Short mmCIF file of C-alpha atoms and ligand atoms in Angstrom, two decimals:
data_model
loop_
_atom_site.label_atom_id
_atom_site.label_comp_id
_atom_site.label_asym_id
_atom_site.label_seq_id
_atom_site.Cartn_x
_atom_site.Cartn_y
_atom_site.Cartn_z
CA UNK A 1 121.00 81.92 117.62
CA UNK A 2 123.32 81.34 115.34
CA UNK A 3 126.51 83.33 114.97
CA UNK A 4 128.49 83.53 111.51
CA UNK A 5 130.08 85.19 109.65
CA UNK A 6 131.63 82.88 106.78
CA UNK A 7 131.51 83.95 103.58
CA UNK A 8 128.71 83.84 101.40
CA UNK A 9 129.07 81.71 98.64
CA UNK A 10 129.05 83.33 95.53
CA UNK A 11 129.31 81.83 92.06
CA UNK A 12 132.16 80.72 90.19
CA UNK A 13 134.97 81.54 92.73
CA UNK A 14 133.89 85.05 93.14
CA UNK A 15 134.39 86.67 96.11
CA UNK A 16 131.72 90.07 96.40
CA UNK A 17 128.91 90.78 94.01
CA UNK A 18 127.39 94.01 92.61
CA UNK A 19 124.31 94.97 91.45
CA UNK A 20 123.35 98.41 89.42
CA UNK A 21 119.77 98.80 90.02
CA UNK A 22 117.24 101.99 88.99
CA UNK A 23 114.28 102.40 89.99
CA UNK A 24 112.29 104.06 86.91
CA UNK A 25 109.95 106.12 89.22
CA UNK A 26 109.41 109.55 86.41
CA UNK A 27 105.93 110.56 87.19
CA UNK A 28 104.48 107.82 89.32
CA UNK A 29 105.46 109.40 92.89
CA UNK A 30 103.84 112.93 92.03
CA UNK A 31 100.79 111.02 90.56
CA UNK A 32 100.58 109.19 93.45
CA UNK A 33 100.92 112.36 95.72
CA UNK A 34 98.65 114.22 94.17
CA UNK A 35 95.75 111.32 93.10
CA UNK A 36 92.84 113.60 94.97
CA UNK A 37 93.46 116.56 93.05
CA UNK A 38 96.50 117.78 90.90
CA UNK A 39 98.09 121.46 91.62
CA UNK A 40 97.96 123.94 88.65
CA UNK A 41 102.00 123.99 88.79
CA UNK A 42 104.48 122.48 86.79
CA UNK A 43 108.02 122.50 88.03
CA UNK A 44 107.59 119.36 89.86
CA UNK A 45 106.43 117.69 86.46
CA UNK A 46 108.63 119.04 84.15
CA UNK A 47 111.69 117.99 86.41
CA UNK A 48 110.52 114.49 86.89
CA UNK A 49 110.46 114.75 83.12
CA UNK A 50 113.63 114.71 82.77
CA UNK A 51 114.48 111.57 83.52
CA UNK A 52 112.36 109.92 80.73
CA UNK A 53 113.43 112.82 78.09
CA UNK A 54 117.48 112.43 79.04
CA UNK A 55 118.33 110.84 82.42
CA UNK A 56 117.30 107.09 81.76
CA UNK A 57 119.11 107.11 78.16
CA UNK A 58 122.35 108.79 79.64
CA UNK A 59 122.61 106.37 82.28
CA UNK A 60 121.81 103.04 79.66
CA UNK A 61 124.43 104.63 77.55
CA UNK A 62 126.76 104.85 80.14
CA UNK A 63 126.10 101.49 80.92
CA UNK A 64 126.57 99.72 77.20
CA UNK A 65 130.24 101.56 77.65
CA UNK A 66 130.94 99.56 80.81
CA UNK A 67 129.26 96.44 79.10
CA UNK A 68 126.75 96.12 82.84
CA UNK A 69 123.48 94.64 82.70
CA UNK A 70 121.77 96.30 85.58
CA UNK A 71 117.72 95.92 87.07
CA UNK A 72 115.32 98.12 86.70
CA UNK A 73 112.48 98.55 88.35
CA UNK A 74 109.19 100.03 86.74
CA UNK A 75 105.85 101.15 88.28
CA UNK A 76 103.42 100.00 85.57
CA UNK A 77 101.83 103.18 85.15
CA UNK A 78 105.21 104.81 83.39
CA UNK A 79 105.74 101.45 81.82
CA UNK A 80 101.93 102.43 80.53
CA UNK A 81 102.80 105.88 79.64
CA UNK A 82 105.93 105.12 77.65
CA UNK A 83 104.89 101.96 76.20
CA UNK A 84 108.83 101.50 74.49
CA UNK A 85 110.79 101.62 77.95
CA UNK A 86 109.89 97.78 78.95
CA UNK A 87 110.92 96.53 75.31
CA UNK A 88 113.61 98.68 74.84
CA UNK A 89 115.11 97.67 78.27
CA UNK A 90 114.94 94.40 77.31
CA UNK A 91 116.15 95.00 73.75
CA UNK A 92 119.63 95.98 75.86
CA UNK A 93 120.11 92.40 77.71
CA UNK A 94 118.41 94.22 81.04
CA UNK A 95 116.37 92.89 83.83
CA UNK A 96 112.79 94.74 84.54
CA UNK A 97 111.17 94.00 87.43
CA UNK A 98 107.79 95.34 89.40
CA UNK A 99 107.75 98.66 91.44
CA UNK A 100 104.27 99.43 92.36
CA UNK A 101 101.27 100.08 89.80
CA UNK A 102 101.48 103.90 91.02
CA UNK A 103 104.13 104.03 92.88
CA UNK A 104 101.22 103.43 95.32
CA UNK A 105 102.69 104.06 99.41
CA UNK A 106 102.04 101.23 101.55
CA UNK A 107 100.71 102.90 104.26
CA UNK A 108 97.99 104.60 102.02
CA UNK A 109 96.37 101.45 100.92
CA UNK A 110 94.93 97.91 101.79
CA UNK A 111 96.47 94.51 102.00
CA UNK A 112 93.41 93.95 98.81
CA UNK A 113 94.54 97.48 96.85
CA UNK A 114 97.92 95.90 96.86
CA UNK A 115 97.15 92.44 95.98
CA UNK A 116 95.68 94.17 92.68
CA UNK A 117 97.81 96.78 92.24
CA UNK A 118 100.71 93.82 91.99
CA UNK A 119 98.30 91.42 89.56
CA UNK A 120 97.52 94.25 86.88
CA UNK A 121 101.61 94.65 87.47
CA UNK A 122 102.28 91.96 86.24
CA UNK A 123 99.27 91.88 83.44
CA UNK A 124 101.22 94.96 81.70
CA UNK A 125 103.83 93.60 81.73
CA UNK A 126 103.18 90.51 80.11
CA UNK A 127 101.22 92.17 77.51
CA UNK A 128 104.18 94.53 76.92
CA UNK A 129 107.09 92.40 77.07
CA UNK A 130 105.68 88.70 76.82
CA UNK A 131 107.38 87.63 79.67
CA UNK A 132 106.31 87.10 83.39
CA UNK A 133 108.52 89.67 85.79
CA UNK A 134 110.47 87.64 88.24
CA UNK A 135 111.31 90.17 90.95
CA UNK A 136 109.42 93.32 92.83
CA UNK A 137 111.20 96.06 95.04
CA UNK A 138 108.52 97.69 97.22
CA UNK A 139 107.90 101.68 96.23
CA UNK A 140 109.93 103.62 99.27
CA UNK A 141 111.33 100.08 100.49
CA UNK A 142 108.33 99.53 103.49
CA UNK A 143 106.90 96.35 103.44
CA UNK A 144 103.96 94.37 105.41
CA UNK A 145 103.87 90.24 106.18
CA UNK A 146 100.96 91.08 103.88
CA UNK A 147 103.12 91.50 100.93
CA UNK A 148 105.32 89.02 101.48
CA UNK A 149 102.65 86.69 101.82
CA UNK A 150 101.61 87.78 98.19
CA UNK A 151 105.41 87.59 96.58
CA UNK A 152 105.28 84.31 98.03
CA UNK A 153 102.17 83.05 96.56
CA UNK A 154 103.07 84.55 92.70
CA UNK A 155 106.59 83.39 93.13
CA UNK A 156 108.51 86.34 93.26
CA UNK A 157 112.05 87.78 94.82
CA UNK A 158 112.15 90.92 96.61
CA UNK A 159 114.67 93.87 96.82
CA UNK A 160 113.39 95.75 99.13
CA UNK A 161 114.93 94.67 103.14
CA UNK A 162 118.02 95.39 104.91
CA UNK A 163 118.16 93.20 106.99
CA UNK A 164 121.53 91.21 105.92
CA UNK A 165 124.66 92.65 103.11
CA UNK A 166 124.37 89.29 101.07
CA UNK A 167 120.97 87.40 99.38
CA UNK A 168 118.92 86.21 102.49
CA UNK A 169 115.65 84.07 102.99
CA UNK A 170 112.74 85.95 105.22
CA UNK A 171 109.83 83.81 105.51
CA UNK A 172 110.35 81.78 101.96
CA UNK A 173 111.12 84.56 99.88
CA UNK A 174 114.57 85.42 98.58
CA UNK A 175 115.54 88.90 99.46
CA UNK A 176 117.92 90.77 97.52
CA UNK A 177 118.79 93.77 100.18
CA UNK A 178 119.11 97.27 99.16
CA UNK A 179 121.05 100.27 101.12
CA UNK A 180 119.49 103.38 102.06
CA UNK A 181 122.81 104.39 101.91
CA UNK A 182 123.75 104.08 98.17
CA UNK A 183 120.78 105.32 96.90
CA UNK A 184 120.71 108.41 95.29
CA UNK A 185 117.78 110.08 96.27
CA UNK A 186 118.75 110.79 100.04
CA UNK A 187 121.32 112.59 98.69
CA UNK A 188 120.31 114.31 95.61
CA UNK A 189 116.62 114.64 95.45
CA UNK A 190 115.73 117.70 95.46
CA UNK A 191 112.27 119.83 94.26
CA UNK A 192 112.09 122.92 95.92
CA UNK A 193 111.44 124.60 99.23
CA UNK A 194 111.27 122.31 102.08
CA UNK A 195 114.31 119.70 100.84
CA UNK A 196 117.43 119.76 101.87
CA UNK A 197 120.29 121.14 99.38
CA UNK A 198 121.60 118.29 97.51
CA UNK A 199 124.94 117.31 98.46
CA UNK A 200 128.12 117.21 96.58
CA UNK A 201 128.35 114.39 93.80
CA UNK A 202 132.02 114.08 94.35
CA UNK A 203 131.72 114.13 98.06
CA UNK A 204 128.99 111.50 97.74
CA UNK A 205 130.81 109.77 94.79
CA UNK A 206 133.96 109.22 97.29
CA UNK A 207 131.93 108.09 99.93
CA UNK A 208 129.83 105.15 97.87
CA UNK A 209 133.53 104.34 96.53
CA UNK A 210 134.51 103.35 99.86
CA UNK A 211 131.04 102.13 100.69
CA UNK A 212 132.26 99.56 97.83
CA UNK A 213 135.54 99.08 98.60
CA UNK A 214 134.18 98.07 102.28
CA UNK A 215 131.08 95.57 101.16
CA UNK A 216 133.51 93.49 98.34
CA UNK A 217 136.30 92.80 100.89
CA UNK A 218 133.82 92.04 103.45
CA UNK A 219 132.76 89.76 100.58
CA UNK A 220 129.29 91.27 100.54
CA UNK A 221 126.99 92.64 97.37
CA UNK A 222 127.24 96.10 96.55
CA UNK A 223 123.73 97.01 95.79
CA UNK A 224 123.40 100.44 94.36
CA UNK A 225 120.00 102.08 93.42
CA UNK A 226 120.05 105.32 91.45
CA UNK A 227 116.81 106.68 89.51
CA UNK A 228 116.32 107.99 86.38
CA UNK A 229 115.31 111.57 86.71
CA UNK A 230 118.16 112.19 89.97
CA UNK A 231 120.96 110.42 88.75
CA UNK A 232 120.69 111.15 84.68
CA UNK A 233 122.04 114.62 85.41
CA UNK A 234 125.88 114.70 83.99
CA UNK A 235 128.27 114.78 86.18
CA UNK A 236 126.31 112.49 88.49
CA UNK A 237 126.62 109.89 85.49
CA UNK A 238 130.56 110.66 85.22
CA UNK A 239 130.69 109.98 88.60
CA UNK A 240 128.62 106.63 88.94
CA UNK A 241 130.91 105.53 85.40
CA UNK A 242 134.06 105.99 87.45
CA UNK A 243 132.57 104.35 90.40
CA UNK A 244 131.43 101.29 88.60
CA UNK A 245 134.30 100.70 85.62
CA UNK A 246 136.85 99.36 88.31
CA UNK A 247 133.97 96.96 89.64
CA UNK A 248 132.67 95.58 85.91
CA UNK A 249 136.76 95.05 85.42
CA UNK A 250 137.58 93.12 88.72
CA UNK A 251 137.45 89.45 88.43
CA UNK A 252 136.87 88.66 91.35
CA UNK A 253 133.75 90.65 92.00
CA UNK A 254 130.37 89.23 89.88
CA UNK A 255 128.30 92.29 88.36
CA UNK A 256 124.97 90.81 88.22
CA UNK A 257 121.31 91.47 87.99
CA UNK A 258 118.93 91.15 91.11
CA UNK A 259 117.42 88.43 89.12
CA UNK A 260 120.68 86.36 88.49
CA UNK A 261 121.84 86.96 91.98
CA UNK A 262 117.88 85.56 93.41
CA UNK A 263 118.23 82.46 91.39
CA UNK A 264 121.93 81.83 92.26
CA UNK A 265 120.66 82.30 96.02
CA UNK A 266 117.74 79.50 95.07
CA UNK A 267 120.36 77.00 94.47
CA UNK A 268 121.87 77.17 97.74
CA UNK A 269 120.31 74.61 100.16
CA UNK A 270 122.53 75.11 102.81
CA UNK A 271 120.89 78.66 104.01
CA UNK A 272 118.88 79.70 106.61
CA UNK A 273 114.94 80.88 106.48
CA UNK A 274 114.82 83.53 108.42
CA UNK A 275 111.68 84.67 110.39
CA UNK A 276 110.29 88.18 110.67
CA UNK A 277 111.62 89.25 114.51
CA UNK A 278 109.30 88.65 116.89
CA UNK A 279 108.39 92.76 118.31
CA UNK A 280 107.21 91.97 122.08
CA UNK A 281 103.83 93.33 123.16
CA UNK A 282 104.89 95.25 126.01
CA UNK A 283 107.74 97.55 124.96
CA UNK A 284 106.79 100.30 127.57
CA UNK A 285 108.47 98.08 130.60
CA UNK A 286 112.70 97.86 131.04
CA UNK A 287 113.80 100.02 128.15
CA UNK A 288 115.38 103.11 128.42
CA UNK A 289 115.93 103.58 124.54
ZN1 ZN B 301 110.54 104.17 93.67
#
């Protein structure tokens, strides 16, 4: 066991990184929910809408102000549906990367329904965009050695792991980890009876500001992860603007894409490979929690 904590090295003097990332989920969640038969209801629909209609455009917007490339990440079936988002993400100097074919659950399919959920990924989008996708995040951030095992074999980083607050290596794949924590959806997503109440953007605003403030002097990266349809709303854009404009405008922090910040982590040869942990057969025997 190794214990250290020295500071990452991050490019060009820099001492923290951040990293804007969405995850463009619109539909593909409720047409993954409801796959063996739809409801004759359309609030949940018309909400998720939204983000396609208004959300994702408010947010890009807000972004070309603060001049930040960010990653997004696209289930192919909205990329399918809205056959200008890839391009037109692109168009604006950002990164798109895979999410799932239908926003597809792990733990409702097979090691084989993923394989080829991930191939006809990638298929789209090299017929939409002409270019290979680099990166994947896994839909709802679960993951099997299964997967990994494939993102290995097509040469892909993941963003999907928590298990370290700077880029890691977990069994030969770069892993660019995400936060439960600043990601909008525990806080905000809400669709009716049965969710909690959202909570306050400027409560939850203040508390991802020192969530920030925490991560860059601990000389960590700041990975945020907002979606389009939860985080397009208005004020919830004001508030990730005045979040993010003091990061874009510190020098000393590099605003970067999940793919920059995977192949800056490639060039590093002095970092570890980490192994999954070992889980020991017999839990039942010594532990009390
Ligand atoms: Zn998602």
């Amino acid at each position: 066991m190794i214990w250290n904590s020295a500071t990452y090295p991050w490019p060009d003097g820099k001492r923290a990184a951040a990293c804007f990332s969405v995850d463009v989920d619109a539909m593909a969640p409720y047409l993954w929910a409801t796959r063996d038969g739809r409801p004759d209801t359309i609030a949940t629909p018309e909400h998720r809408a939204y983000g396609m209609r208004r959300g994702l455009a408010r947010m890009t917007d807000m972004m070309a102000r603060l001049q930040l490339k960010g990653s997004f990440f696209v289930p192919a079936v909205v990329a399918r549906d809205n056959p200008d988002l890839l391009p037109g993400l692109v168009e604006r100097g950002h990164e798109i990367a895979l999410h799932g074919d239908c926003h597809e659950l792990v733990r409702d399919i097979t090691d084989q329904q993923f394989t080829e959920a991930l191939e006809r990924s990638i298929d789209l989008f090299v017929r939409q965009v002409g270019q290979r996708p680099k990166g994947f995040r896994s839909p709802a951030w679960e993951m099997t050695p299964h997967m990994l095992a494939e993102l290995r074999r097509l040469e892909l980083w993941d963003s999907s792991l928590m298990g370290e607050d700077v880029p890691y290596t977990l069994n030969g794949i770069t892993e660019i980890p995400v936060r439960w924590d600043i990601d909008d959806a525990i806080y905000f997503k809400f669709l009716g009876a049965g969710d909690k109440p959202p909570r306050s953007h400027l409560d939850i605003g203040a508390q991802w500001q020192s969530e920030a403030q925490s991560t860059l002097r601990h000389g960590g990266l700041f990975m945020m992860t907002v979606h389009d349809w939860i985080s397009g709303r208005p004020a919830r854009v004001d508030i990730l603007e005045a979040l993010w404009r003091p990061l874009v405008e510190d020098d000393a922090i590099w605003c970067a894409t999940c793919g920059d910040i995977a192949r800056h982590h490639q060039t590093l040869t002095d970092q570890p490979d980490h192994s999954l942990p070992r889980i020991p057969d017999d839990t039942t025997k010594g532990f009390s929690q």
